[in-house]
Coordinates of C-alpha atoms in Angstrom, one line a residue:
M14 CA 23.2 138.7 54.3
I15 CA 24.4 135.4 52.1
R16 CA 20.6 133.2 51.4
P17 CA 20.8 129.7 51.4
I18 CA 19.8 129.4 48.0
T19 CA 22.5 131.4 47.2
V20 CA 25.4 129.6 47.8
I21 CA 23.2 126.1 46.9
V22 CA 23.3 127.7 43.5
V23 CA 27.0 129.1 43.6
I24 CA 28.1 125.2 44.4
F25 CA 26.5 123.9 41.9
V26 CA 27.5 126.2 39.6
I27 CA 31.6 125.0 40.6
F28 CA 30.0 121.9 40.9
C29 CA 28.9 120.8 36.8
Y30 CA 31.0 123.9 35.4
G31 CA 34.5 123.7 37.4
E32 CA 36.7 122.1 35.5
H33 CA 35.9 123.8 32.5
L34 CA 36.1 126.6 34.3
L35 CA 39.7 126.3 35.1
G36 CA 40.9 125.6 31.9
G37 CA 40.9 121.2 32.2
Y38 CA 40.0 118.5 29.8
T39 CA 36.1 118.2 29.7
T40 CA 34.4 115.0 28.5
Y41 CA 33.5 115.5 24.4
S42 CA 30.3 113.3 24.5
E43 CA 28.7 112.1 22.1
S44 CA 25.3 114.0 22.5
D45 CA 27.8 117.5 20.7
R46 CA 27.0 117.9 17.4
D47 CA 30.2 117.8 15.8
Y48 CA 31.3 114.6 18.3
E49 CA 31.0 111.5 15.3
Q50 CA 33.6 114.1 12.8
V51 CA 35.7 115.1 15.2
K52 CA 36.1 111.6 16.1
N53 CA 36.6 110.3 13.0
E54 CA 39.1 112.8 12.2
I55 CA 41.1 111.6 15.6
K56 CA 40.9 108.0 14.0
D57 CA 42.3 108.9 11.1
L58 CA 45.0 110.8 12.0
A59 CA 45.9 107.3 14.7
T60 CA 46.0 104.8 11.8
K61 CA 48.1 107.3 10.4
S62 CA 50.6 107.8 13.3
L63 CA 50.2 104.5 15.0
A64 CA 50.2 102.2 12.0
E65 CA 53.5 103.6 10.0
G66 CA 56.8 100.9 9.6
E67 CA 52.9 98.0 10.4
D68 CA 51.2 96.6 7.7
S69 CA 47.4 99.2 8.4
S70 CA 45.3 96.6 7.1
S71 CA 46.3 94.3 9.8
S72 CA 45.7 96.4 13.2
R73 CA 42.2 97.7 14.4
I74 CA 42.0 101.2 15.7
E75 CA 38.9 102.4 17.9
V76 CA 38.4 106.0 19.9
T77 CA 37.6 104.9 23.1
S78 CA 37.3 108.3 24.8
I79 CA 37.7 111.7 24.1
S80 CA 38.0 115.2 25.5
K81 CA 38.4 118.7 25.4
Q82 CA 40.6 121.5 26.3
I83 CA 39.7 125.5 25.1
V84 CA 42.8 127.5 25.4
N85 CA 43.5 129.4 22.2
G86 CA 42.0 126.7 20.1
M87 CA 40.9 123.2 20.7
N88 CA 43.2 121.0 22.3
Y89 CA 41.5 116.9 22.5
R90 CA 42.8 114.7 24.0
A91 CA 41.6 110.5 23.1
T92 CA 42.2 107.6 24.3
I93 CA 43.1 104.7 21.4
Q94 CA 43.2 100.9 21.5
Q95 CA 45.1 99.7 18.8
S96 CA 44.2 95.6 18.0
S97 CA 45.1 93.4 16.0
S98 CA 42.9 91.5 12.7
S99 CA 43.5 88.3 15.3
K100 CA 40.6 89.1 17.8
N101 CA 43.4 88.6 20.5
E102 CA 42.2 90.6 23.2
D103 CA 45.8 90.1 24.7
D104 CA 47.8 91.9 22.1
A105 CA 45.8 95.5 22.3
K106 CA 47.4 98.6 23.1
S107 CA 46.0 101.9 24.6
F108 CA 47.4 105.0 23.7
T109 CA 47.2 108.2 24.2
C110 CA 46.6 110.7 21.4
Q111 CA 46.6 114.4 21.8
F112 CA 45.9 117.0 18.8
Y113 CA 45.4 120.3 18.1
Q114 CA 42.6 123.0 15.1
S115 CA 43.1 126.6 15.4
R116 CA 40.8 128.7 16.8
P117 CA 37.9 129.7 13.3
E118 CA 39.5 132.8 11.6
L119 CA 37.2 135.1 10.4
L120 CA 38.1 136.7 6.7
D121 CA 38.1 140.1 5.7
D122 CA 35.7 138.9 2.9
G123 CA 33.0 137.6 5.8
T124 CA 33.7 134.0 5.6
I125 CA 35.1 132.0 8.2
K126 CA 38.5 129.5 7.7
T127 CA 38.9 126.6 10.4
Q128 CA 42.1 124.7 10.7
P129 CA 42.4 120.8 9.9
L130 CA 42.6 119.2 13.2
Q131 CA 46.3 117.8 13.7
F132 CA 48.4 115.3 15.3
K133 CA 51.0 116.1 18.1
E134 CA 51.6 113.2 19.9
C135 CA 51.1 109.1 21.1
Q136 CA 52.1 107.8 24.1
P137 CA 51.2 104.2 25.5
V138 CA 49.1 104.1 28.4
E139 CA 51.9 103.3 31.1
Q140 CA 53.5 106.0 30.2
A141 CA 50.8 108.5 29.8
D142 CA 50.0 107.6 33.2
S143 CA 53.4 108.2 34.8
G144 CA 53.8 110.8 33.0
E145 CA 50.8 112.7 33.7
S146 CA 51.4 113.6 37.7
N147 CA 54.0 115.4 36.9
N148 CA 52.4 117.4 34.2
N149 CA 50.3 119.6 36.4
S150 CA 52.7 122.7 36.4
D151 CA 51.2 125.8 34.2
E152 CA 52.5 123.7 30.7
S153 CA 50.1 124.1 28.3
D154 CA 49.4 122.4 25.1
V155 CA 49.8 125.0 23.2
S156 CA 53.1 126.2 22.0
E157 CA 54.4 129.5 23.4
E158 CA 54.0 130.6 19.1
Q159 CA 50.7 130.2 19.2
L160 CA 49.9 132.0 22.1
D161 CA 51.4 135.0 21.5
S162 CA 50.1 135.7 17.9
S163 CA 46.4 135.1 19.3
N164 CA 47.1 136.7 22.5
E165 CA 46.7 140.3 19.7
N166 CA 43.4 139.1 18.5
Y167 CA 42.0 137.3 22.3
G168 CA 38.4 138.9 22.6
G169 CA 37.1 136.2 25.2
D170 CA 35.1 134.0 22.3
F171 CA 34.8 130.8 22.3
Y172 CA 34.1 128.1 19.3

């Protein structure tokens, strides 16, 4: 017989960890020990990619939120706010940008090799919102080549 406390515990676990267990993006909070480092790397990469063709000193980039997903590495989705230095709030643009960092690799000499964060894409929020509803398929943010190359070493390790 299932006890009521067991049902309550199961519901609590599913409620708290359901999105993570299902492979969705989870909010990346400031309490995570490497949040500031990742935020700075994302800001640097976003500044380089969004400022192409513009005077980089004329715009200000701010990372407003970061969420992460573990799929053969770490996928990051960040909301970026870009505004000109004119302090006019009306000219601020929002972007949803995606970044990827492959899993750390243990080398033969016992050292750990980490790959740098890689920029994938940025879309204006208007386009990202309309495209997200069509993106509910089993598509992953990681290419098939990356998935195939790591399946041989996959041992369920999460970093």
